[in-house]
Amino acid sequence: MNDLLQAFGQALRLLTSLDASLLEIIALSLRVSLTAVGLAALFGLPLGAAIALFRFPGRRTAVVLLNAMMGLPPVVVGLVIYLLLSRSGPLGVLGLLFTPTAMIVAQFVLVLPIVAALTRQSMEDLWHEYEEQLRSLGSTPARAIPTLLWDGRFTLLTAILAGFGRASAEVGAVMIVGGNIDHVTRMMTTAIALETSKGDLPLALGLGFVLLTLTIAVNGAAELVRRWSKGWTG
Amino acid sequence: MLKRFMTAAAGLLLATGLAAGAHAADKFITVASTTSTQNSGLFEHMLPAFTKKTGIAVHVVAVGTGQAIKLAEKCDADVLFVHHKPSELKFVAAGYGGPRHDVMYNDFVVVGPKSDPAGIKGMKDVAAAMAEIASKKQPFVSRGDNSGTNKKELELWKDAKVDTKAASGTWYRESGSGMGATLNTAAGMNGYTLTDRGTWLSFKNRGDLQILVEGDKRLFNQYGIMLVSEKHCPSVKAELGQSFVDWVISKDGQKNIADYKLGGEQLFFPNAGKTGS
Amino acid sequence: MSPGTNLGAQRLPPTREGAFSAPILPLELRDVCYEVGGARLIDGISLTIETGPRTLILGPNGAGKSLLLRLAHGLLRPSAGQVLWRNRKIAGAGRGPRRQAMVFQKPVLLRRSVRANLDHALALHRIGGEERRQRRREALQATGLSDRGDQPARSLSGGEQQRLALARAWALKPQVLFLDEPTSALDPASTRAVEEIVQALHAAGTKIVMTTHDLGQARRLADEVVFLNRGRLLEQGPADRFFTQPQSREAEAYLAGELLW
């Protein structure tokens, strides 16, 4: 209990002092996670919608695999991406290991199935409701994808936020491919892991509260966007 | 409004993408090192001086010695800076890098609960002390991660003629994680463990633990540094890496190491000069 | 063209694409069957629907009225038999712009503004620019929704939603409009508004094919009646004759049943 209070105080101190190195870590965390989630949305939304609307052999299997991939273990993803990006690996020449880009790639891989799988489900439900009307209007399944994505935007925002939650809370993959290098690839989660290993539990927990605050802020911003948009589109 | 939404989304992506590109350090090397040096705060003390002098940024990836050597072998680091001489010599002999230079030493200590149920406090023979822990079946937390500290610990058990494999899961518990996490575990279960002094001194969550055995010459902890071989890894930044190795074993670098103190106590003792094969 | 001038016109004004104005009627069904899981829900229906009269499809619940509309509109593919437009098969629904439209019992509106709902349909028919604006304006005016353009479609009342569905059909200027019980969930005032719009569409030259279970409505609107029972076509003929001298025992019972209520 004492530890928790201390951690809470620590978090307040961290947030109010706006310590430069803390800001750096926060900025990197947001940059990496938001980019990864943005890219995952860019690919995952159409992918999920396509699986929902198109009929092709092996579709059932694809759905099961996609759902299962939501549970990809971050450490395994980190390891595979490490082996790919390692200098002695197939993509080594790119020199991406231990860079923010490598962490974006890792989080992208973790988030993509979440966004795609949740999109698939909500698009399938929506298609069920809209199919006759849209086909009557002359829409093909391919043409219906943007229509459904836009009409399902509030559900999809939740899918994207779920992806962001996974990205921002994840430590196993970014630790391996980023290396937790000070001022280069140190993020909120890896910093927490580091402070924990230094035995500075109040600081680690304080950073945890800061991360939580950050996550709440991002979700709050998303809610504002939702309301603003709902106000004039229904 | 679709357009407006898309514009906003594209803008966000672009902004984050640009920001990601903006932070490209010009001149840097990657050093694979161990958690003990990182957690003790030594690098935060040392590296700014080097970077200031040479303009070369140093990216430290701090993992266990075993994993650090693996990283170097796979060409993912330019310099290897670890603490298990036999493994380092093997690395050099395999042609992965070198030559190896001694950098500094500190020592390992056995820590355990104040109440000391195994009764080892003050013992001078570390192997005997560990045999005592085993015979009393007191909880001992091992790194169990093939790190330098883990390797040292296993050597000591060998000296003590204790078969830890058989005891694993009973009084002998392998945490499979870094030094800090292992200390957290030991503090949590009020058990014994072996740690390097640097990590111990900078460790804050000690709970009831204190140093019980120290000073045995078998507890000596030597750190070594070496450049990863350009022949083995063409991507290695040999010139920049070598300048870091040279600086660390130079008078300047050695003094810098000696200057690092925590709570008035010196953590590492520079001893460059001897070159191991 | 000022809004509303097409109200009294006999033929639809030509659209930009010449192909769009080529007539597609008559619609002919030849021995059409539709089965689901072994159950024959439409059983060998043959009929021809010509340009002109308002055709109402009547029959008790489960007679297959809605299925027949969907088969004709191309939303369903017959298990056997053929659906021919001007003696030719045309691609089913969902393959690009079409000269026929359908209004459903429960309107499916997109989660966007009234105007955006019309724009979506017009975009699917590749109608843009000034023509899109004009058709939108006309359709809103014809359905009494002119002041609702900016409102979210899902916030409209039930009657207004159905009017918007009709406005969407109106904007597409279809040659044939299928309506599947469009007023079954509406109050009398809304029903009346919908019927007026249907009349206006008819007056503008659109062929109306509609199902209903409301005999009063059928009497008000029908020029021609198609009577179904248990998936079979029992009667097709002028409305007057159907209501006064039904040919089949089933139709007689159906009409009598209505009188009992």
PDB file of N, CA, C and O in Angstrom, chain A residues 88-151:
ATOM      1  N   SER A  88      22.754 -10.732 -39.947  1.00  0.00           N
ATOM      2  CA  SER A  88      23.011 -11.998 -40.613  1.00  0.00           C
ATOM      3  C   SER A  88      21.714 -12.616 -41.131  1.00  0.00           C
ATOM      4  O   SER A  88      21.714 -13.719 -41.664  1.00  0.00           O
ATOM      5  N   GLY A  89      20.597 -11.893 -40.988  1.00  0.00           N
ATOM      6  CA  GLY A  89      19.307 -12.382 -41.481  1.00  0.00           C
ATOM      7  C   GLY A  89      19.027 -11.868 -42.884  1.00  0.00           C
ATOM      8  O   GLY A  89      19.796 -11.075 -43.425  1.00  0.00           O
ATOM      9  N   PRO A  90      17.918 -12.314 -43.461  1.00  0.00           N
ATOM     10  CA  PRO A  90      17.608 -11.970 -44.857  1.00  0.00           C
ATOM     11  C   PRO A  90      17.415 -10.470 -45.106  1.00  0.00           C
ATOM     12  O   PRO A  90      17.666  -9.998 -46.199  1.00  0.00           O
ATOM     13  N   LEU A  91      16.955  -9.733 -44.086  1.00  0.00           N
ATOM     14  CA  LEU A  91      16.726  -8.301 -44.292  1.00  0.00           C
ATOM     15  C   LEU A  91      17.779  -7.452 -43.594  1.00  0.00           C
ATOM     16  O   LEU A  91      17.587  -6.260 -43.381  1.00  0.00           O
ATOM     17  N   GLY A  92      18.894  -8.101 -43.241  1.00  0.00           N
ATOM     18  CA  GLY A  92      19.927  -7.419 -42.463  1.00  0.00           C
ATOM     19  C   GLY A  92      20.486  -6.182 -43.131  1.00  0.00           C
ATOM     20  O   GLY A  92      20.822  -5.206 -42.463  1.00  0.00           O
ATOM     21  N   VAL A  93      20.564  -6.210 -44.471  1.00  0.00           N
ATOM     22  CA  VAL A  93      21.176  -5.076 -45.180  1.00  0.00           C
ATOM     23  C   VAL A  93      20.424  -3.777 -44.943  1.00  0.00           C
ATOM     24  O   VAL A  93      20.986  -2.697 -45.099  1.00  0.00           O
ATOM     25  N   LEU A  94      19.165  -3.875 -44.565  1.00  0.00           N
ATOM     26  CA  LEU A  94      18.386  -2.658 -44.343  1.00  0.00           C
ATOM     27  C   LEU A  94      18.871  -1.899 -43.111  1.00  0.00           C
ATOM     28  O   LEU A  94      18.602  -0.716 -42.956  1.00  0.00           O
ATOM     29  N   GLY A  95      19.570  -2.609 -42.213  1.00  0.00           N
ATOM     30  CA  GLY A  95      20.082  -1.949 -41.016  1.00  0.00           C
ATOM     31  C   GLY A  95      18.996  -1.426 -40.104  1.00  0.00           C
ATOM     32  O   GLY A  95      19.117  -0.361 -39.514  1.00  0.00           O
ATOM     33  N   LEU A  96      17.902  -2.157 -40.005  1.00  0.00           N
ATOM     34  CA  LEU A  96      16.770  -1.664 -39.220  1.00  0.00           C
ATOM     35  C   LEU A  96      16.751  -2.143 -37.776  1.00  0.00           C
ATOM     36  O   LEU A  96      15.991  -1.630 -36.957  1.00  0.00           O
ATOM     37  N   LEU A  97      17.570  -3.154 -37.457  1.00  0.00           N
ATOM     38  CA  LEU A  97      17.532  -3.679 -36.101  1.00  0.00           C
ATOM     39  C   LEU A  97      17.921  -2.593 -35.098  1.00  0.00           C
ATOM     40  O   LEU A  97      18.770  -1.763 -35.380  1.00  0.00           O
ATOM     41  N   PHE A  98      17.295  -2.622 -33.938  1.00  0.00           N
ATOM     42  CA  PHE A  98      17.554  -1.648 -32.880  1.00  0.00           C
ATOM     43  C   PHE A  98      17.235  -0.224 -33.310  1.00  0.00           C
ATOM     44  O   PHE A  98      17.937   0.721 -32.954  1.00  0.00           O
ATOM     45  N   THR A  99      16.216  -0.061 -34.153  1.00  0.00           N
ATOM     46  CA  THR A  99      15.752   1.285 -34.515  1.00  0.00           C
ATOM     47  C   THR A  99      14.251   1.365 -34.211  1.00  0.00           C
ATOM     48  O   THR A  99      13.584   0.334 -34.074  1.00  0.00           O
ATOM     49  N   PRO A 100      13.725   2.593 -34.113  1.00  0.00           N
ATOM     50  CA  PRO A 100      12.274   2.723 -33.913  1.00  0.00           C
ATOM     51  C   PRO A 100      11.491   2.023 -35.028  1.00  0.00           C
ATOM     52  O   PRO A 100      10.412   1.473 -34.786  1.00  0.00           O
ATOM     53  N   THR A 101      12.033   2.038 -36.242  1.00  0.00           N
ATOM     54  CA  THR A 101      11.326   1.388 -37.351  1.00  0.00           C
ATOM     55  C   THR A 101      11.104  -0.092 -37.061  1.00  0.00           C
ATOM     56  O   THR A 101      10.028  -0.636 -37.332  1.00  0.00           O
ATOM     57  N   ALA A 102      12.126  -0.755 -36.495  1.00  0.00           N
ATOM     58  CA  ALA A 102      11.988  -2.175 -36.170  1.00  0.00           C
ATOM     59  C   ALA A 102      10.855  -2.373 -35.162  1.00  0.00           C
ATOM     60  O   ALA A 102      10.083  -3.334 -35.251  1.00  0.00           O
ATOM     61  N   MET A 103      10.748  -1.448 -34.216  1.00  0.00           N
ATOM     62  CA  MET A 103       9.685  -1.571 -33.208  1.00  0.00           C
ATOM     63  C   MET A 103       8.320  -1.340 -33.842  1.00  0.00           C
ATOM     64  O   MET A 103       7.335  -1.984 -33.476  1.00  0.00           O
ATOM     65  N   ILE A 104       8.271  -0.410 -34.816  1.00  0.00           N
ATOM     66  CA  ILE A 104       7.005  -0.176 -35.524  1.00  0.00           C
ATOM     67  C   ILE A 104       6.592  -1.446 -36.257  1.00  0.00           C
ATOM     68  O   ILE A 104       5.430  -1.854 -36.221  1.00  0.00           O
ATOM     69  N   VAL A 105       7.570  -2.086 -36.906  1.00  0.00           N
ATOM     70  CA  VAL A 105       7.268  -3.321 -37.638  1.00  0.00           C
ATOM     71  C   VAL A 105       6.713  -4.376 -36.674  1.00  0.00           C
ATOM     72  O   VAL A 105       5.689  -5.015 -36.941  1.00  0.00           O
ATOM     73  N   ALA A 106       7.371  -4.545 -35.522  1.00  0.00           N
ATOM     74  CA  ALA A 106       6.941  -5.563 -34.560  1.00  0.00           C
ATOM     75  C   ALA A 106       5.515  -5.281 -34.076  1.00  0.00           C
ATOM     76  O   ALA A 106       4.664  -6.172 -34.037  1.00  0.00           O
ATOM     77  N   GLN A 107       5.257  -4.028 -33.731  1.00  0.00           N
ATOM     78  CA  GLN A 107       3.918  -3.698 -33.230  1.00  0.00           C
ATOM     79  C   GLN A 107       2.882  -3.806 -34.336  1.00  0.00           C
ATOM     80  O   GLN A 107       1.749  -4.215 -34.101  1.00  0.00           O
ATOM     81  N   PHE A 108       3.286  -3.458 -35.548  1.00  0.00           N
ATOM     82  CA  PHE A 108       2.383  -3.599 -36.697  1.00  0.00           C
ATOM     83  C   PHE A 108       1.932  -5.051 -36.827  1.00  0.00           C
ATOM     84  O   PHE A 108       0.744  -5.338 -36.993  1.00  0.00           O
ATOM     85  N   VAL A 109       2.894  -5.970 -36.720  1.00  0.00           N
ATOM     86  CA  VAL A 109       2.570  -7.393 -36.852  1.00  0.00           C
ATOM     87  C   VAL A 109       1.635  -7.831 -35.730  1.00  0.00           C
ATOM     88  O   VAL A 109       0.730  -8.634 -35.931  1.00  0.00           O
ATOM     89  N   LEU A 110       1.820  -7.278 -34.535  1.00  0.00           N
ATOM     90  CA  LEU A 110       0.970  -7.662 -33.408  1.00  0.00           C
ATOM     91  C   LEU A 110      -0.437  -7.059 -33.529  1.00  0.00           C
ATOM     92  O   LEU A 110      -1.428  -7.676 -33.133  1.00  0.00           O
ATOM     93  N   VAL A 111      -0.508  -5.851 -34.076  1.00  0.00           N
ATOM     94  CA  VAL A 111      -1.781  -5.128 -34.089  1.00  0.00           C
ATOM     95  C   VAL A 111      -2.639  -5.497 -35.301  1.00  0.00           C
ATOM     96  O   VAL A 111      -3.860  -5.555 -35.210  1.00  0.00           O
ATOM     97  N   LEU A 112      -1.975  -5.782 -36.429  1.00  0.00           N
ATOM     98  CA  LEU A 112      -2.713  -6.060 -37.668  1.00  0.00           C
ATOM     99  C   LEU A 112      -3.805  -7.123 -37.491  1.00  0.00           C
ATOM    100  O   LEU A 112      -4.958  -6.895 -37.890  1.00  0.00           O
ATOM    101  N   PRO A 113      -3.503  -8.286 -36.878  1.00  0.00           N
ATOM    102  CA  PRO A 113      -4.571  -9.288 -36.741  1.00  0.00           C
ATOM    103  C   PRO A 113      -5.727  -8.807 -35.870  1.00  0.00           C
ATOM    104  O   PRO A 113      -6.882  -9.140 -36.140  1.00  0.00           O
ATOM    105  N   ILE A 114      -5.427  -7.998 -34.876  1.00  0.00           N
ATOM    106  CA  ILE A 114      -6.497  -7.498 -34.011  1.00  0.00           C
ATOM    107  C   ILE A 114      -7.436  -6.607 -34.808  1.00  0.00           C
ATOM    108  O   ILE A 114      -8.659  -6.786 -34.807  1.00  0.00           O
ATOM    109  N   VAL A 115      -6.861  -5.648 -35.518  1.00  0.00           N
ATOM    110  CA  VAL A 115      -7.691  -4.734 -36.309  1.00  0.00           C
ATOM    111  C   VAL A 115      -8.433  -5.508 -37.391  1.00  0.00           C
ATOM    112  O   VAL A 115      -9.645  -5.341 -37.571  1.00  0.00           O
ATOM    113  N   ALA A 116      -7.728  -6.400 -38.081  1.00  0.00           N
ATOM    114  CA  ALA A 116      -8.353  -7.119 -39.200  1.00  0.00           C
ATOM    115  C   ALA A 116      -9.457  -8.053 -38.702  1.00  0.00           C
ATOM    116  O   ALA A 116     -10.534  -8.117 -39.284  1.00  0.00           O
ATOM    117  N   ALA A 117      -9.199  -8.769 -37.608  1.00  0.00           N
ATOM    118  CA  ALA A 117     -10.179  -9.739 -37.120  1.00  0.00           C
ATOM    119  C   ALA A 117     -11.437  -9.039 -36.597  1.00  0.00           C
ATOM    120  O   ALA A 117     -12.560  -9.457 -36.894  1.00  0.00           O
ATOM    121  N   LEU A 118     -11.250  -7.961 -35.837  1.00  0.00           N
ATOM    122  CA  LEU A 118     -12.425  -7.242 -35.319  1.00  0.00           C
ATOM    123  C   LEU A 118     -13.180  -6.562 -36.456  1.00  0.00           C
ATOM    124  O   LEU A 118     -14.411  -6.498 -36.450  1.00  0.00           O
ATOM    125  N   THR A 119     -12.439  -6.055 -37.445  1.00  0.00           N
ATOM    126  CA  THR A 119     -13.076  -5.452 -38.614  1.00  0.00           C
ATOM    127  C   THR A 119     -13.893  -6.509 -39.350  1.00  0.00           C
ATOM    128  O   THR A 119     -15.042  -6.267 -39.739  1.00  0.00           O
ATOM    129  N   ARG A 120     -13.302  -7.686 -39.527  1.00  0.00           N
ATOM    130  CA  ARG A 120     -13.991  -8.770 -40.242  1.00  0.00           C
ATOM    131  C   ARG A 120     -15.337  -9.052 -39.594  1.00  0.00           C
ATOM    132  O   ARG A 120     -16.359  -9.108 -40.257  1.00  0.00           O
ATOM    133  N   GLN A 121     -15.334  -9.177 -38.278  1.00  0.00           N
ATOM    134  CA  GLN A 121     -16.586  -9.501 -37.593  1.00  0.00           C
ATOM    135  C   GLN A 121     -17.626  -8.393 -37.766  1.00  0.00           C
ATOM    136  O   GLN A 121     -18.761  -8.646 -38.112  1.00  0.00           O
ATOM    137  N   SER A 122     -17.207  -7.159 -37.552  1.00  0.00           N
ATOM    138  CA  SER A 122     -18.206  -6.088 -37.588  1.00  0.00           C
ATOM    139  C   SER A 122     -18.673  -5.839 -39.025  1.00  0.00           C
ATOM    140  O   SER A 122     -19.841  -5.515 -39.256  1.00  0.00           O
ATOM    141  N   MET A 123     -17.769  -6.037 -39.989  1.00  0.00           N
ATOM    142  CA  MET A 123     -18.170  -5.861 -41.390  1.00  0.00           C
ATOM    143  C   MET A 123     -19.144  -6.959 -41.821  1.00  0.00           C
ATOM    144  O   MET A 123     -20.063  -6.733 -42.594  1.00  0.00           O
ATOM    145  N   GLU A 124     -18.922  -8.170 -41.292  1.00  0.00           N
ATOM    146  CA  GLU A 124     -19.808  -9.262 -41.646  1.00  0.00           C
ATOM    147  C   GLU A 124     -21.221  -8.982 -41.129  1.00  0.00           C
ATOM    148  O   GLU A 124     -22.204  -9.213 -41.816  1.00  0.00           O
ATOM    149  N   ASP A 125     -21.299  -8.479 -39.895  1.00  0.00           N
ATOM    150  CA  ASP A 125     -22.604  -8.136 -39.325  1.00  0.00           C
ATOM    151  C   ASP A 125     -23.283  -7.037 -40.142  1.00  0.00           C
ATOM    152  O   ASP A 125     -24.477  -7.094 -40.422  1.00  0.00           O
ATOM    153  N   LEU A 126     -22.502  -6.045 -40.508  1.00  0.00           N
ATOM    154  CA  LEU A 126     -23.051  -4.912 -41.235  1.00  0.00           C
ATOM    155  C   LEU A 126     -23.495  -5.333 -42.643  1.00  0.00           C
ATOM    156  O   LEU A 126     -24.540  -4.921 -43.136  1.00  0.00           O
ATOM    157  N   TRP A 127     -22.695  -6.178 -43.262  1.00  0.00           N
ATOM    158  CA  TRP A 127     -23.003  -6.674 -44.603  1.00  0.00           C
ATOM    159  C   TRP A 127     -24.313  -7.446 -44.580  1.00  0.00           C
ATOM    160  O   TRP A 127     -25.129  -7.362 -45.480  1.00  0.00           O
ATOM    161  N   HIS A 128     -24.507  -8.205 -43.514  1.00  0.00           N
ATOM    162  CA  HIS A 128     -25.735  -8.961 -43.353  1.00  0.00           C
ATOM    163  C   HIS A 128     -26.941  -8.016 -43.398  1.00  0.00           C
ATOM    164  O   HIS A 128     -27.959  -8.296 -44.012  1.00  0.00           O
ATOM    165  N   GLU A 129     -26.769  -6.865 -42.750  1.00  0.00           N
ATOM    166  CA  GLU A 129     -27.859  -5.890 -42.687  1.00  0.00           C
ATOM    167  C   GLU A 129     -28.035  -5.155 -44.021  1.00  0.00           C
ATOM    168  O   GLU A 129     -29.148  -4.858 -44.429  1.00  0.00           O
ATOM    169  N   TYR A 130     -26.911  -4.872 -44.713  1.00  0.00           N
ATOM    170  CA  TYR A 130     -26.942  -3.977 -45.866  1.00  0.00           C
ATOM    171  C   TYR A 130     -26.991  -4.686 -47.214  1.00  0.00           C
ATOM    172  O   TYR A 130     -27.268  -4.055 -48.220  1.00  0.00           O
ATOM    173  N   GLU A 131     -26.675  -5.997 -47.227  1.00  0.00           N
ATOM    174  CA  GLU A 131     -26.359  -6.629 -48.506  1.00  0.00           C
ATOM    175  C   GLU A 131     -27.426  -6.415 -49.579  1.00  0.00           C
ATOM    176  O   GLU A 131     -27.125  -5.964 -50.680  1.00  0.00           O
ATOM    177  N   GLU A 132     -28.702  -6.736 -49.227  1.00  0.00           N
ATOM    178  CA  GLU A 132     -29.748  -6.630 -50.244  1.00  0.00           C
ATOM    179  C   GLU A 132     -29.857  -5.220 -50.784  1.00  0.00           C
ATOM    180  O   GLU A 132     -29.931  -5.007 -51.986  1.00  0.00           O
ATOM    181  N   GLN A 133     -29.867  -4.257 -49.861  1.00  0.00           N
ATOM    182  CA  GLN A 133     -30.032  -2.873 -50.278  1.00  0.00           C
ATOM    183  C   GLN A 133     -28.888  -2.432 -51.192  1.00  0.00           C
ATOM    184  O   GLN A 133     -29.109  -1.824 -52.234  1.00  0.00           O
ATOM    185  N   LEU A 134     -27.655  -2.778 -50.775  1.00  0.00           N
ATOM    186  CA  LEU A 134     -26.509  -2.323 -51.570  1.00  0.00           C
ATOM    187  C   LEU A 134     -26.473  -3.018 -52.928  1.00  0.00           C
ATOM    188  O   LEU A 134     -26.198  -2.385 -53.945  1.00  0.00           O
ATOM    189  N   ARG A 135     -26.772  -4.316 -52.951  1.00  0.00           N
ATOM    190  CA  ARG A 135     -26.774  -5.006 -54.240  1.00  0.00           C
ATOM    191  C   ARG A 135     -27.889  -4.464 -55.118  1.00  0.00           C
ATOM    192  O   ARG A 135     -27.725  -4.322 -56.330  1.00  0.00           O
ATOM    193  N   SER A 136     -29.003  -4.132 -54.495  1.00  0.00           N
ATOM    194  CA  SER A 136     -30.107  -3.554 -55.253  1.00  0.00           C
ATOM    195  C   SER A 136     -29.691  -2.240 -55.903  1.00  0.00           C
ATOM    196  O   SER A 136     -30.084  -1.928 -57.016  1.00  0.00           O
ATOM    197  N   LEU A 137     -28.858  -1.492 -55.200  1.00  0.00           N
ATOM    198  CA  LEU A 137     -28.401  -0.205 -55.739  1.00  0.00           C
ATOM    199  C   LEU A 137     -27.303  -0.394 -56.777  1.00  0.00           C
ATOM    200  O   LEU A 137     -26.843   0.563 -57.377  1.00  0.00           O
ATOM    201  N   GLY A 138     -26.868  -1.637 -56.945  1.00  0.00           N
ATOM    202  CA  GLY A 138     -25.854  -1.885 -57.966  1.00  0.00           C
ATOM    203  C   GLY A 138     -24.435  -1.987 -57.417  1.00  0.00           C
ATOM    204  O   GLY A 138     -23.471  -1.964 -58.161  1.00  0.00           O
ATOM    205  N   SER A 139     -24.322  -2.085 -56.094  1.00  0.00           N
ATOM    206  CA  SER A 139     -22.993  -2.148 -55.494  1.00  0.00           C
ATOM    207  C   SER A 139     -22.461  -3.578 -55.540  1.00  0.00           C
ATOM    208  O   SER A 139     -23.170  -4.527 -55.230  1.00  0.00           O
ATOM    209  N   THR A 140     -21.203  -3.733 -55.904  1.00  0.00           N
ATOM    210  CA  THR A 140     -20.539  -5.037 -55.820  1.00  0.00           C
ATOM    211  C   THR A 140     -19.913  -5.155 -54.433  1.00  0.00           C
ATOM    212  O   THR A 140     -19.767  -4.146 -53.745  1.00  0.00           O
ATOM    213  N   PRO A 141     -19.540  -6.369 -54.004  1.00  0.00           N
ATOM    214  CA  PRO A 141     -18.860  -6.480 -52.709  1.00  0.00           C
ATOM    215  C   PRO A 141     -17.629  -5.577 -52.620  1.00  0.00           C
ATOM    216  O   PRO A 141     -17.408  -4.916 -51.604  1.00  0.00           O
ATOM    217  N   ALA A 142     -16.862  -5.495 -53.690  1.00  0.00           N
ATOM    218  CA  ALA A 142     -15.655  -4.658 -53.651  1.00  0.00           C
ATOM    219  C   ALA A 142     -16.036  -3.190 -53.442  1.00  0.00           C
ATOM    220  O   ALA A 142     -15.429  -2.484 -52.638  1.00  0.00           O
ATOM    221  N   ARG A 143     -17.084  -2.755 -54.170  1.00  0.00           N
ATOM    222  CA  ARG A 143     -17.505  -1.370 -54.037  1.00  0.00           C
ATOM    223  C   ARG A 143     -18.139  -1.115 -52.671  1.00  0.00           C
ATOM    224  O   ARG A 143     -18.146   0.004 -52.178  1.00  0.00           O
ATOM    225  N   ALA A 144     -18.659  -2.192 -52.051  1.00  0.00           N
ATOM    226  CA  ALA A 144     -19.322  -2.035 -50.752  1.00  0.00           C
ATOM    227  C   ALA A 144     -18.304  -1.836 -49.624  1.00  0.00           C
ATOM    228  O   ALA A 144     -18.658  -1.327 -48.558  1.00  0.00           O
ATOM    229  N   ILE A 145     -17.050  -2.222 -49.860  1.00  0.00           N
ATOM    230  CA  ILE A 145     -16.057  -2.141 -48.769  1.00  0.00           C
ATOM    231  C   ILE A 145     -15.938  -0.734 -48.195  1.00  0.00           C
ATOM    232  O   ILE A 145     -16.108  -0.534 -46.990  1.00  0.00           O
ATOM    233  N   PRO A 146     -15.664   0.281 -49.036  1.00  0.00           N
ATOM    234  CA  PRO A 146     -15.577   1.625 -48.435  1.00  0.00           C
ATOM    235  C   PRO A 146     -16.880   2.076 -47.793  1.00  0.00           C
ATOM    236  O   PRO A 146     -16.864   2.740 -46.752  1.00  0.00           O
ATOM    237  N   THR A 147     -18.010   1.712 -48.405  1.00  0.00           N
ATOM    238  CA  THR A 147     -19.312   2.087 -47.833  1.00  0.00           C
ATOM    239  C   THR A 147     -19.459   1.519 -46.422  1.00  0.00           C
ATOM    240  O   THR A 147     -19.822   2.224 -45.481  1.00  0.00           O
ATOM    241  N   LEU A 148     -19.156   0.214 -46.285  1.00  0.00           N
ATOM    242  CA  LEU A 148     -19.331  -0.433 -44.985  1.00  0.00           C
ATOM    243  C   LEU A 148     -18.309   0.068 -43.980  1.00  0.00           C
ATOM    244  O   LEU A 148     -18.615   0.258 -42.802  1.00  0.00           O
ATOM    245  N   LEU A 149     -17.074   0.286 -44.439  1.00  0.00           N
ATOM    246  CA  LEU A 149     -16.044   0.785 -43.511  1.00  0.00           C
ATOM    247  C   LEU A 149     -16.485   2.113 -42.923  1.00  0.00           C
ATOM    248  O   LEU A 149     -16.352   2.353 -41.729  1.00  0.00           O
ATOM    249  N   TRP A 150     -17.017   2.961 -43.792  1.00  0.00           N
ATOM    250  CA  TRP A 150     -17.417   4.282 -43.301  1.00  0.00           C
ATOM    251  C   TRP A 150     -18.629   4.168 -42.370  1.00  0.00           C
ATOM    252  O   TRP A 150     -18.696   4.815 -41.340  1.00  0.00           O
ATOM    253  N   ASP A 151     -19.598   3.299 -42.739  1.00  0.00           N
ATOM    254  CA  ASP A 151     -20.778   3.179 -41.897  1.00  0.00           C
ATOM    255  C   ASP A 151     -20.472   2.486 -40.574  1.00  0.00           C
ATOM    256  O   ASP A 151     -21.156   2.694 -39.581  1.00  0.00           O
TER     257      ASP A 151
END
